[in-house]
Coordinates of C-alpha atoms in Angstrom, one line a residue:
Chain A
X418 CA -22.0 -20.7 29.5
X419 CA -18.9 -22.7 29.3
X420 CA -15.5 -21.2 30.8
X421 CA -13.3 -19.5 28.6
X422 CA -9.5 -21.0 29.2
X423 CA -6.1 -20.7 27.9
X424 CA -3.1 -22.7 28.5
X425 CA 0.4 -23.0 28.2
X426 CA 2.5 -25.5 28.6
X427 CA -0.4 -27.9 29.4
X428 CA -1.7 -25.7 31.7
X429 CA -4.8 -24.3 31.7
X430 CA -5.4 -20.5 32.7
X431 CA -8.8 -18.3 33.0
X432 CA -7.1 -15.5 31.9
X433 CA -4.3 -15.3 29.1
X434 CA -2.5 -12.2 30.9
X435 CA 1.1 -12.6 32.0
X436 CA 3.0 -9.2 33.9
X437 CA 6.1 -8.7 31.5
X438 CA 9.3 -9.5 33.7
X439 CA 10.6 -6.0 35.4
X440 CA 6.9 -4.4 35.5
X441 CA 5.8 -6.5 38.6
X442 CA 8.8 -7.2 40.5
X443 CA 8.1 -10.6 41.7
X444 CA 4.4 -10.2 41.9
X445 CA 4.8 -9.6 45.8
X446 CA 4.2 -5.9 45.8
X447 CA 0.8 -6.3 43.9
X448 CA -0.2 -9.2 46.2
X449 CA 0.1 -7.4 49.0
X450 CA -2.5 -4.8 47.2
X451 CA -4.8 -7.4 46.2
X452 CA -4.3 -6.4 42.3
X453 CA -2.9 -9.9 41.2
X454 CA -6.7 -10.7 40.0
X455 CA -6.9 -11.4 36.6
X456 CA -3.3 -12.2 36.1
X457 CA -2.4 -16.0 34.8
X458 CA 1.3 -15.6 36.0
X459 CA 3.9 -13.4 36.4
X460 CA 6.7 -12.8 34.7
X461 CA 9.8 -11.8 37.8
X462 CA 12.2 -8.8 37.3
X463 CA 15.2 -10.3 35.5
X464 CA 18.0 -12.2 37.7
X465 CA 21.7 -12.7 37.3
X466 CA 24.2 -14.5 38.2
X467 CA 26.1 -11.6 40.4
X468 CA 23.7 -8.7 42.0
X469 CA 23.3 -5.5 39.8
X470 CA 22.8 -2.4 41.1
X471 CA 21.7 -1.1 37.7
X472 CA 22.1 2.5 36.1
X473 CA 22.7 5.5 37.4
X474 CA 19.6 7.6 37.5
X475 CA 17.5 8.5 35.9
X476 CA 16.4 5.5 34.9
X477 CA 12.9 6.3 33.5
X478 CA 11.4 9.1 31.1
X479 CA 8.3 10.0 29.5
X480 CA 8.3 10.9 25.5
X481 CA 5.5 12.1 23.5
X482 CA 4.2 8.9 23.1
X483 CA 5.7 6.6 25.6
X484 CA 8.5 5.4 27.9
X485 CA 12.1 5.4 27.7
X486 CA 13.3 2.9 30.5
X487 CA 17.0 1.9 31.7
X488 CA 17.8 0.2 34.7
X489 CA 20.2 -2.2 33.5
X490 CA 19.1 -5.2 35.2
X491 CA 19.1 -4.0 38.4
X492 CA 18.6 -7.6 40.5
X493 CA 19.6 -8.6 44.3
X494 CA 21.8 -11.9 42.5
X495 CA 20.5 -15.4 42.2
X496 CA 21.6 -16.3 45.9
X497 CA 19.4 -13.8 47.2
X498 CA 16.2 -14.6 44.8
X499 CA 16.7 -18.0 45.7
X500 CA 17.3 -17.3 49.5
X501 CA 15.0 -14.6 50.5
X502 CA 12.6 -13.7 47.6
X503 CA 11.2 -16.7 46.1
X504 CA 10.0 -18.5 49.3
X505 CA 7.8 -15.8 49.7
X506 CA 6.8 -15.9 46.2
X507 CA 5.6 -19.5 47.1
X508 CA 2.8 -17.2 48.5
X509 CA 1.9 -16.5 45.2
X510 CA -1.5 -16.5 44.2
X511 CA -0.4 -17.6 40.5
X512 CA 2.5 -18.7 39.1
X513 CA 5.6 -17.5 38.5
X514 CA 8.0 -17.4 35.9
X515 CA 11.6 -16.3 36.6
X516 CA 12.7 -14.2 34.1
X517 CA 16.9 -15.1 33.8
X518 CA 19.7 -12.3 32.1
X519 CA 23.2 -13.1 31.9
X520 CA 26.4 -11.6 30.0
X521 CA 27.9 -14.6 28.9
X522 CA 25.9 -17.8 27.3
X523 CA 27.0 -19.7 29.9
X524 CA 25.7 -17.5 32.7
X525 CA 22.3 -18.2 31.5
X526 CA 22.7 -21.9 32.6
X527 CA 24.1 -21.0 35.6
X528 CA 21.5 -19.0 37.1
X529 CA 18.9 -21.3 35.9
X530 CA 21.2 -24.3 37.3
X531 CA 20.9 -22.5 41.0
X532 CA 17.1 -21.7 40.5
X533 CA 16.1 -25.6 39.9
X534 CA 17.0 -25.8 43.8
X535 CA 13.9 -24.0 44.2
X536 CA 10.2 -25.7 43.7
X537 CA 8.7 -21.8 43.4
X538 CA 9.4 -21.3 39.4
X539 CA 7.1 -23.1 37.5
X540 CA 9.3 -21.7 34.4
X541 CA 11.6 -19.2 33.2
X542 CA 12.1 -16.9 30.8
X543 CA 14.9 -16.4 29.3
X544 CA 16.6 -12.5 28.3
X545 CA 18.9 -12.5 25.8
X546 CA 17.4 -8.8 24.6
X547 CA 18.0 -6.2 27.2
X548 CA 19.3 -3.1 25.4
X549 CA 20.0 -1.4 28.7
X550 CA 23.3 -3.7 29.0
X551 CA 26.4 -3.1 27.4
X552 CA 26.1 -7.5 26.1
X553 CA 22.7 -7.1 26.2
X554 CA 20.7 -6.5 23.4
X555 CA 22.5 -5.3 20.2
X556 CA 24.5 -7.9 18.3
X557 CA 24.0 -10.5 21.8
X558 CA 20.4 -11.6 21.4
X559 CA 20.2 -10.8 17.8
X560 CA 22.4 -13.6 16.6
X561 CA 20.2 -17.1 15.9
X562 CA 23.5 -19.3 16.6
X563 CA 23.7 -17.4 20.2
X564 CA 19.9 -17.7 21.0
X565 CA 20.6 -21.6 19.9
X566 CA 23.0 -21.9 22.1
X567 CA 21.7 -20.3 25.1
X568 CA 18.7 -22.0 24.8
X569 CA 20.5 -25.4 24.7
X570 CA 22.7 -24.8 27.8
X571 CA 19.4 -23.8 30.0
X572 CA 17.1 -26.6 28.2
X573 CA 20.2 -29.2 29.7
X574 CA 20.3 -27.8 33.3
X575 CA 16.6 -27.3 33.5
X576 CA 14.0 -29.8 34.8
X577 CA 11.3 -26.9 33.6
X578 CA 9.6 -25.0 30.3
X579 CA 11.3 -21.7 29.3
X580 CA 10.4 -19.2 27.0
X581 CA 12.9 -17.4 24.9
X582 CA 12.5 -13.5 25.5
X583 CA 13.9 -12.4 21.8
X584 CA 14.9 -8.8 20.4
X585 CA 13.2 -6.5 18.2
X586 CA 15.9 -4.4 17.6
X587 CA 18.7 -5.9 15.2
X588 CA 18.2 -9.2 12.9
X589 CA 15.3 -11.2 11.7
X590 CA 13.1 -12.4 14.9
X591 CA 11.9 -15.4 13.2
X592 CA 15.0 -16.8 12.7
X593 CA 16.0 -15.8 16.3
X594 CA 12.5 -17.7 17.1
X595 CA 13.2 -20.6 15.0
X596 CA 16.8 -20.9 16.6
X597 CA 15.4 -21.1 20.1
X598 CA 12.9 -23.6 18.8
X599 CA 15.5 -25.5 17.4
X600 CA 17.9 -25.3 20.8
X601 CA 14.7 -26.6 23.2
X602 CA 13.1 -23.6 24.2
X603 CA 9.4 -24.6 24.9
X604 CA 7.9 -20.6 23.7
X605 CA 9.4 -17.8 22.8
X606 CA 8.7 -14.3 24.2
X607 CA 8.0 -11.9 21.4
X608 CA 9.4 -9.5 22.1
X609 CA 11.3 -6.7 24.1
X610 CA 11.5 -2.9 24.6
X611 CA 13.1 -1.1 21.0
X612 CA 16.1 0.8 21.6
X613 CA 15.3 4.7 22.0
X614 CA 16.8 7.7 22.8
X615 CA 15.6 11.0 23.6
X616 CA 17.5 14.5 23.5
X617 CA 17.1 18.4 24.2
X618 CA 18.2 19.1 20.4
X619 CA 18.9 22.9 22.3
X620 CA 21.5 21.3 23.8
X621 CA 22.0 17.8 22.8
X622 CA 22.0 15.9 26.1
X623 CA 20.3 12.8 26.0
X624 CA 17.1 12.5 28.8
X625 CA 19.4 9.0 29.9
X626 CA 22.9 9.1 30.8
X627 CA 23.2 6.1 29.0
X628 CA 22.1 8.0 26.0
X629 CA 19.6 4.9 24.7
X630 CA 17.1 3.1 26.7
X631 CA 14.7 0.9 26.1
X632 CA 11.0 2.0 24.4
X633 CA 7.9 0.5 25.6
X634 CA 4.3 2.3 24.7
X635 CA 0.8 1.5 24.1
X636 CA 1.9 2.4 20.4
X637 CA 4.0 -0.6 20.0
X638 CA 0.7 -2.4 19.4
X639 CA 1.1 -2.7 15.7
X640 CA 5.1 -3.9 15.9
X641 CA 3.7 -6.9 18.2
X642 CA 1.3 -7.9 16.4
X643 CA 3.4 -7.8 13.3
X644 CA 6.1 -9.9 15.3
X645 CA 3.6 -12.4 16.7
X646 CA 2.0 -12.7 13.3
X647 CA 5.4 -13.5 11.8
X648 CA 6.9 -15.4 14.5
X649 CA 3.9 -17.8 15.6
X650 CA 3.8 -18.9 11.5
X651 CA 7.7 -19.6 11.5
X652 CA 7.7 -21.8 14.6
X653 CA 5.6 -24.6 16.4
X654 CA 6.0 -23.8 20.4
X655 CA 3.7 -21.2 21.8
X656 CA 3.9 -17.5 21.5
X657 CA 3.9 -15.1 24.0
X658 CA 3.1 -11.5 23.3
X659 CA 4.6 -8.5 24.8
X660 CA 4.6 -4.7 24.0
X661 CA 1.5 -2.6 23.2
X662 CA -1.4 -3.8 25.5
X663 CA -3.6 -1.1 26.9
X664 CA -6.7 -2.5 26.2
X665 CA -9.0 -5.7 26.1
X666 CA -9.1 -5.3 22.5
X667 CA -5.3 -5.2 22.3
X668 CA -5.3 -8.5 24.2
X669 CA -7.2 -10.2 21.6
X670 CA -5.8 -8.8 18.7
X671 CA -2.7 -10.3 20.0
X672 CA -4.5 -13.7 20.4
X673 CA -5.9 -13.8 16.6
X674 CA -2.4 -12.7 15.6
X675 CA -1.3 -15.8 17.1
X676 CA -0.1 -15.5 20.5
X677 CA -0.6 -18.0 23.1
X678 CA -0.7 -15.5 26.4
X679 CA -0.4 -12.0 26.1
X680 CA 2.0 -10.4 28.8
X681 CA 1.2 -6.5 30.1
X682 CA 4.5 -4.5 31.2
X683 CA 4.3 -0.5 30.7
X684 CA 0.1 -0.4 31.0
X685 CA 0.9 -2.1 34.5
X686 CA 3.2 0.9 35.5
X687 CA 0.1 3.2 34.9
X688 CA -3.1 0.9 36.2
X689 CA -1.1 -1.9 39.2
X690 CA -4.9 -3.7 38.8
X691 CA -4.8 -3.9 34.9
X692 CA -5.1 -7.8 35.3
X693 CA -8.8 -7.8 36.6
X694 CA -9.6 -4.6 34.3
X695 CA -8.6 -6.1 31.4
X696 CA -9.8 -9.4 32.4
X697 CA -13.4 -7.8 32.3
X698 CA -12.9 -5.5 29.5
X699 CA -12.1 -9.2 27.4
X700 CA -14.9 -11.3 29.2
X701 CA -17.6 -8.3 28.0
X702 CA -16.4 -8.6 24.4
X703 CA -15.7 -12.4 24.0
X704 CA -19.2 -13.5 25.9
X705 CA -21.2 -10.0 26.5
X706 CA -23.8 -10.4 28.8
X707 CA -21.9 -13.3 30.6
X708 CA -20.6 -13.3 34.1
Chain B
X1220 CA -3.1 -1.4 51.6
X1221 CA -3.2 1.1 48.4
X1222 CA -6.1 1.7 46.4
X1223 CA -6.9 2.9 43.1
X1224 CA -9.4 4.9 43.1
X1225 CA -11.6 8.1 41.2
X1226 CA -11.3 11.0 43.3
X1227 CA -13.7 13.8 43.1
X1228 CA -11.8 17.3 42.9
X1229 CA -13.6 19.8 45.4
X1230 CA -11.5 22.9 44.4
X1231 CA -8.7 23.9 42.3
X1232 CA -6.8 26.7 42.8
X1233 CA -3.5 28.7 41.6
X1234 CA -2.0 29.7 44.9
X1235 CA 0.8 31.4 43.5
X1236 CA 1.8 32.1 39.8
X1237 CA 1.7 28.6 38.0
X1238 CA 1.8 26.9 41.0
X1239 CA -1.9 24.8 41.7
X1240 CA -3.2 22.9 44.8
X1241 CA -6.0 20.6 43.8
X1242 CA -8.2 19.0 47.1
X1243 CA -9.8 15.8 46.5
X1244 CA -12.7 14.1 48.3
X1245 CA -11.1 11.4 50.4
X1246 CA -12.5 7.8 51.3
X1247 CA -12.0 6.6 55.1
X1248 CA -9.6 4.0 54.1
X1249 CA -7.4 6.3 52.9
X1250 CA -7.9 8.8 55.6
X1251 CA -6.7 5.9 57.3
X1252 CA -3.5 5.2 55.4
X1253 CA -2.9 9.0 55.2
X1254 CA 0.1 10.0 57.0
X1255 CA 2.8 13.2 56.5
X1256 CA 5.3 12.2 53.8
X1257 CA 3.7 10.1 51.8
X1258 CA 2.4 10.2 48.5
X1259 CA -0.1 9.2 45.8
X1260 CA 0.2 8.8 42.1
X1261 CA -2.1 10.8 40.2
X1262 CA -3.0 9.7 36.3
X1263 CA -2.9 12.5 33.7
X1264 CA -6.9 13.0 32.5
X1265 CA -7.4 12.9 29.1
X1266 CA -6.0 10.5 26.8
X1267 CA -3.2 7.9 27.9
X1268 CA -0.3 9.9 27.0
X1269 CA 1.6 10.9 29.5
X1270 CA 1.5 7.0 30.2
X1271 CA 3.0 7.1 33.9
X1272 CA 1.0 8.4 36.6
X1273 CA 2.6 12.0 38.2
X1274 CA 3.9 11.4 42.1
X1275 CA 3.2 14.0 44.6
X1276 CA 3.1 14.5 48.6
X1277 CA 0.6 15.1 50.8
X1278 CA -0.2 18.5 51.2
X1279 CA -2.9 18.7 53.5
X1280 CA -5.8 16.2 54.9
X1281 CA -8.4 17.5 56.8
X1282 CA -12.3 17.4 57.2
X1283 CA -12.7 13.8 54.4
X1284 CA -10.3 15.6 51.9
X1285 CA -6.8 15.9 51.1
X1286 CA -4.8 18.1 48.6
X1287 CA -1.5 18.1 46.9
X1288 CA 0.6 21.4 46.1
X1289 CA 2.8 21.3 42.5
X1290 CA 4.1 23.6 40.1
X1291 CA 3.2 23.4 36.5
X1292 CA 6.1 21.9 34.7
X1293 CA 5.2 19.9 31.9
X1294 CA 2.7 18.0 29.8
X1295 CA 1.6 16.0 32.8
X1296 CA 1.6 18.2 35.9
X1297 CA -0.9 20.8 33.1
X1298 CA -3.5 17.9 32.5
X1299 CA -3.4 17.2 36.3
X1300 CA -3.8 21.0 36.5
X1301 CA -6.7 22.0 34.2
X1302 CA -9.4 19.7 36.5
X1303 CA -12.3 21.6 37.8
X1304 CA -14.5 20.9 40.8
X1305 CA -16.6 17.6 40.2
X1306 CA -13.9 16.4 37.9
X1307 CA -12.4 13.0 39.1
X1308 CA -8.9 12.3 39.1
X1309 CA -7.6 8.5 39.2
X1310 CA -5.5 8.2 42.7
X1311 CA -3.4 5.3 43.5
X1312 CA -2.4 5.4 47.2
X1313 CA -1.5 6.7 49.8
X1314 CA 2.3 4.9 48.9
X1315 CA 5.4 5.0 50.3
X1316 CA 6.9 5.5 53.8
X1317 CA 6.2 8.8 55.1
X1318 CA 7.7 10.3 58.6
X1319 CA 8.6 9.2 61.6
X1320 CA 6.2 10.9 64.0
X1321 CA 8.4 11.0 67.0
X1322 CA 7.8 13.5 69.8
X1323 CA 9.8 16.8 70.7
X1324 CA 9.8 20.2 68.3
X1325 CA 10.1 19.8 64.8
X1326 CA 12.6 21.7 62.3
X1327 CA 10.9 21.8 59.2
X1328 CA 13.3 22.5 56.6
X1329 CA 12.6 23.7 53.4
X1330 CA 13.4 24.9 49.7
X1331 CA 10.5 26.4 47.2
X1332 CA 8.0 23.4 46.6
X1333 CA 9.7 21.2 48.9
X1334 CA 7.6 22.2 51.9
X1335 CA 4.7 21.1 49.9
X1336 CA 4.2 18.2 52.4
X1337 CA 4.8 20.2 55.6
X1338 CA 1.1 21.5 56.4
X1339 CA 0.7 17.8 57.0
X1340 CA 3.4 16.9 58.6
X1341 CA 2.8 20.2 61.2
X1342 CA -0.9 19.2 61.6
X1343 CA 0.6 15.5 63.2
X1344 CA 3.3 17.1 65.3
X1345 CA 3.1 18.5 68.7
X1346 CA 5.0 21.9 67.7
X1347 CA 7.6 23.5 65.4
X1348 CA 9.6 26.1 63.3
X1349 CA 9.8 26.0 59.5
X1350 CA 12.5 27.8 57.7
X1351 CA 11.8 28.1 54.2
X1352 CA 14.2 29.0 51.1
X1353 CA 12.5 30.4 47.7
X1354 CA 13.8 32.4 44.7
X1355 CA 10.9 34.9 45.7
X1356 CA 7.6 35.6 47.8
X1357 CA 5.8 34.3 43.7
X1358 CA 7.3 30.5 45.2
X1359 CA 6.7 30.5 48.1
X1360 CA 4.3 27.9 49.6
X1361 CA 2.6 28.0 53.3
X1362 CA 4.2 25.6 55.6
X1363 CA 1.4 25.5 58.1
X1364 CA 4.0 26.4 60.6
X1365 CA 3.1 29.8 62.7
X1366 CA 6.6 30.6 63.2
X1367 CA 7.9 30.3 60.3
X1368 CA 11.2 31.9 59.2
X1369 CA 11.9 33.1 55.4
X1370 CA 14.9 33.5 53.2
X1371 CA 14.3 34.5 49.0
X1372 CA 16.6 34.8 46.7
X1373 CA 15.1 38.4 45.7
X1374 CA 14.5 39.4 49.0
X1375 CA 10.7 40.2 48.1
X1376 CA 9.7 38.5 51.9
X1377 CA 11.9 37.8 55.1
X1378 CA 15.9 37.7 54.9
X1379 CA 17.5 38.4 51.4
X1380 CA 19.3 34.5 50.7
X1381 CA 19.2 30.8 50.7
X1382 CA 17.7 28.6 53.7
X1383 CA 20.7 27.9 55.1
X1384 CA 21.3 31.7 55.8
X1385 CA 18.6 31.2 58.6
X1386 CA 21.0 28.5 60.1
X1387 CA 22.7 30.4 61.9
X1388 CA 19.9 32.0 64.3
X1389 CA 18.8 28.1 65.4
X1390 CA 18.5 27.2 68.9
X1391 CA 19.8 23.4 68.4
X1392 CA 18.9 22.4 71.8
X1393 CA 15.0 23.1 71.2
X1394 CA 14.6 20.5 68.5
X1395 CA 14.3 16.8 68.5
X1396 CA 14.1 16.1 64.8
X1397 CA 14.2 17.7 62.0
X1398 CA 12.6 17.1 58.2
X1399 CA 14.2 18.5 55.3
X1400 CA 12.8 18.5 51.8
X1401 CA 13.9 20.7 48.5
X1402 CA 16.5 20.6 45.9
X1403 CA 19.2 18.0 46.1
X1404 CA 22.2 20.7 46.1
X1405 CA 20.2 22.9 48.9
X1406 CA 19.9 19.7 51.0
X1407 CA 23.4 18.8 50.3
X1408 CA 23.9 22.5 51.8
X1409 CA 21.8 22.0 55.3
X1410 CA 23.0 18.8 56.0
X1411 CA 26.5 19.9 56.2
X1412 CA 24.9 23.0 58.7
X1413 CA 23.6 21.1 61.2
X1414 CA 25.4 20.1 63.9
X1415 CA 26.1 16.3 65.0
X1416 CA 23.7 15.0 67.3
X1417 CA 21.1 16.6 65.4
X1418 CA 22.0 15.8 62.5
X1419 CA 21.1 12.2 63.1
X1420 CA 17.6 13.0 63.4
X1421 CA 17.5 14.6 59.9
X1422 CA 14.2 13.4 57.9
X1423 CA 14.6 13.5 54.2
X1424 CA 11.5 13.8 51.9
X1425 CA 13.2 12.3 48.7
X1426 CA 12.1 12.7 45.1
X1427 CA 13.0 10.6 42.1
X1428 CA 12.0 10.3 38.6
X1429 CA 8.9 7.6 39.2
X1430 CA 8.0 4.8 37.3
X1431 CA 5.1 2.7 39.4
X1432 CA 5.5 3.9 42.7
X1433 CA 4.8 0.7 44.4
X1434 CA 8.3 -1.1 44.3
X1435 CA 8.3 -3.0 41.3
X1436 CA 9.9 -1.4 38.5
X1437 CA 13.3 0.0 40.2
X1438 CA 13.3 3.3 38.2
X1439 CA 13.1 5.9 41.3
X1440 CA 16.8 4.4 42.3
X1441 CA 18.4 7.3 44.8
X1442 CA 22.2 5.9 45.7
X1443 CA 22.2 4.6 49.3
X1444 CA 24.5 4.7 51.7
X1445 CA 24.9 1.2 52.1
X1446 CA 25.9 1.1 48.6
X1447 CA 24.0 0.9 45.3
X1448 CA 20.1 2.4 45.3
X1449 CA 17.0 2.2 47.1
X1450 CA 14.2 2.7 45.8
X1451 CA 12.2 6.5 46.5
X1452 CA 9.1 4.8 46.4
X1453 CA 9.1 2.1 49.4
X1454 CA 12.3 2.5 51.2
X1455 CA 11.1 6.2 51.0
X1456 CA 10.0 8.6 49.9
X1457 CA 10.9 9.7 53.4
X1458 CA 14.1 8.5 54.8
X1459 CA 16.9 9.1 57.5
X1460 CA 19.5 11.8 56.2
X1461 CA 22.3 9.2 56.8
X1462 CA 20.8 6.5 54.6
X1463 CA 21.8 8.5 51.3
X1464 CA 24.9 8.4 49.7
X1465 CA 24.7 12.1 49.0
X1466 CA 28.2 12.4 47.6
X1467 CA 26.5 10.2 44.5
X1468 CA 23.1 12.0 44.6
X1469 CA 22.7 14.7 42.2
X1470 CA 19.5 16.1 41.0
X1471 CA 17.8 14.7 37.9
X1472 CA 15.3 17.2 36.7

């Protein structure tokens, strides 16, 4: 039976599963519960420039049919990741990708510019499409001549492949795509949490106090694969799925819609070992009766 | 070490009106881990909505089993709820930080579902007195405490008032620590009640709006002393009384 693989980046993986950047941390936790089996790499918890101590809480709440999430980027500061957290990630059992937010286009560069001092990274990914801060998300990550841009300043600091994490929420994403394409980003990351809000309509407070947060559910499924379909046609660097997986068979209808690697976030929240679950769960239906 | 795991429910009870203890078969590694104040994430049966698992304390473990205590409050504590015995429920832990076990007599503070954890806690310690708050005798849990000293708001059992109406009758000088777990405001309440050098011993059983509940995902953010959050799940859920900003912690539920 020959070995199933996927690859990125000339790499080659035995699973396509990435942990979507603030669902893992930086993979530590689960390594120290032995649940990193399965996983190809992991995607960190976003990093700035300054440390963030995030949103007031609460900063997480169920809906009818997922998650409303804002924690606004809540990060120790590139110093500290640098200092303290990623030589422990060199313990890593896979890789990891940094996952890099900043307010200003040049901030971007700036983090990444202090992460090259570290060999841990084998990549980064880069967030220009957090809705849970104020330059985040809306009109920031939508525009194609900022996600150019942004992609250009980090492709000249860094020595190392970076996918573009793009919005779903405002603009067309494979323009956004193309533009990060066309500014040197080696994949782009489609895509993020879609701006929500939830309310008592008895009295009309909102469930956040930041009113709207950011949506991620098993029943984004559909929106992914629509984004990957769209997006993997209008460029030529690898896609990377992200919203919806909570099955094996969500992981490779991701794959025939074009993605590259397929990265778990909200499932992970509910099942910390969905990596070697879902890494069987796709083994039994690709090459049943294998082991 | 946590593990994820399908517990087998042995019984399922209402102990008091809408209020449920469920007692799972228990593993030796996680009669191992088990300790007073921490806590396991339970998945709602049935479909994946709710998607996040439900967080709860360690209510009792005893003879290869252990139970938690909660009220019925919304879509996800009522799946969790309507189990039978030989169901299985999916259990990720034990997590978190529970108490420090130091020696002495124990204060065991608490307000209605709060002392949900403290028939554990009083089976590790070598003796104490709980002093329990409820709006009446219907919320009420059983601390595991024989002398145990009540206040409801209704006055259906012991002294008609809050917790920290029973203050006043406390011998400081018998106790060594104290653990305190309820409503944010009632907390607020005791804390400012107990006097200095006792005060420092104070054990706080935190609760936050969970996402994980294994450190990664910084939702359960309670505003630390130090400045910014930590998070309920791994600094906590228990914690010293002096590590919380409590002027920026208000209740979110």
């Amino acid at each position: 039976m020959k070995k199933v693989t996927w690859s990125l980046w000339g790499r080659k993986f035995d699973s396509p599963l990435m942990l979507a950047s603030g669902t893992a941390g930086f993979g530590l936790e689960l390594m120290k519960m032995g649940m990193l089996d399965g996983v190809a790499a992991v995607v960190s918890k976003a990093t700035t420039l300054a440390p963030r101590d995030g949103n007031p809480p609460p900063r997480i709440v169920e809906t009818g049919f997922g998650i409303l999430n804002s924690v606004g980027l809540a990060n120790p500061g590139v110093e500290y990741v640098v200092d303290e957290i990623l030589p422990m990630a060199a313990g890593l059992p896979v890789p990891l990708l940094v996952n890099v937010a900043g307010e200003a286009r040049e901030e971007f560069a700036a983090v990444v510019e202090r992460l090259e001092t570290s060999p841990v990274p084998m990549a980064y990914e880069v967030n220009v499409s957090c809705p849970n801060v104020a330059e985040g998300g809306k009109a920031f990550g939508a525009s194609p001549e900022v996600v150019e841009s942004v992609s250009r300043l980090v492709a000249g600091v860094s020595s190392r492949p970076f996918s573009v994490k793009l919005t779903p929420n405002e603009g067309d994403i494979t323009e956004s795509a193309s533009a990060a394409e066309e500014g040197g980003a080696g994949a782009v990351t489609v895509s993020n949490t879609f701006l929500g809000m939830k309310l008592d309509w008895r009295t009309g407070r909102p469930a956040l106090l930041r009113k709207v947060g950011g949506y991620s559910s098993p029943a984004l499924l559909p929106l992914t694969v629509a984004r990957v379909h769209l997006v993997s046609e209008a460029v030529n660097i690898p896609v990377l799925a992200s919203g919806g997986v909570s099955g094996p068979e969500d992981v490779l209808e991701l794959l025939a819609a074009g993605a590259a690697m397929v990265q778990v976030g909200t499932w992970l929240m509910r099942r910390p070992g969905a990596g070697s679950e879902l890494m069987k769960g796709i083994l039994d239906l690709i090459s049943p009766g294998a082991e | 070490m946590s593990i994820d795991m399908p517990a087998v429910v042995l019984a399922r009870e209402e102990v008091l009106p809408g209020i449920v203890r469920i007692t799972m078969e228990a593993g030796d590694e996680f009669l191992e881990e088990a300790a007073p104040g921490r806590f396991i994430q339970v998945e709602a049966p049935g479909g994946i909505f709710p998607v996040l698992r439900r967080p709860f304390t360690l209510h009792r473990v005893e003879d290869g089993a252990f139970s938690i205590l909660f009220r019925v409050k919304g879509r996800g504590t009522r799946k969790i709820s309507e189990v039978s015995s030989g169901d299985t429920l999916r259990v990720l832990g034990p997590l978190g930080r529970g108490y420090r076990l130091a020696g002495g007599r124990w204060l065991l503070v608490g307000g209605g579902l709060g002392a949900a954890g403290f028939p554990f806690l009083a089976a590790r310690i070598e003796s104490g007195t709980a002093l329990l708050g409820a709006s009446s005798s219907d919320d009420l849990p059983d601390a595991g405490v024989a002398d145990t000293r009540v206040a409801t708001e209704d006055g259906s059992v012991g002294i008609r008032g809050l917790v920290t109406d029973l203050l006043p009758d406390v011998d400081w000088h018998e106790y060594s620590n104290v653990a305190l777990c309820g409503p944010v405001a009632m907390m607020k309440a005791v804390i400012k009640a107990v006097p200095p050098g006792i005060r420092e011993r104070i054990q706080v059983s935190t609760e936050a709006r969970m996402g994980c509940g294994w450190g990664a995902c910084e939702c359960c953010s309670i505003p630390a002393a130090a400045g910014g959050y930590f998070k309920c799940c791994t600094a906590g859920p228990v914690v010293p009384a002096g590590d919380i900003d409590w002027s920026r912690w208000e209740e979110t539920d």
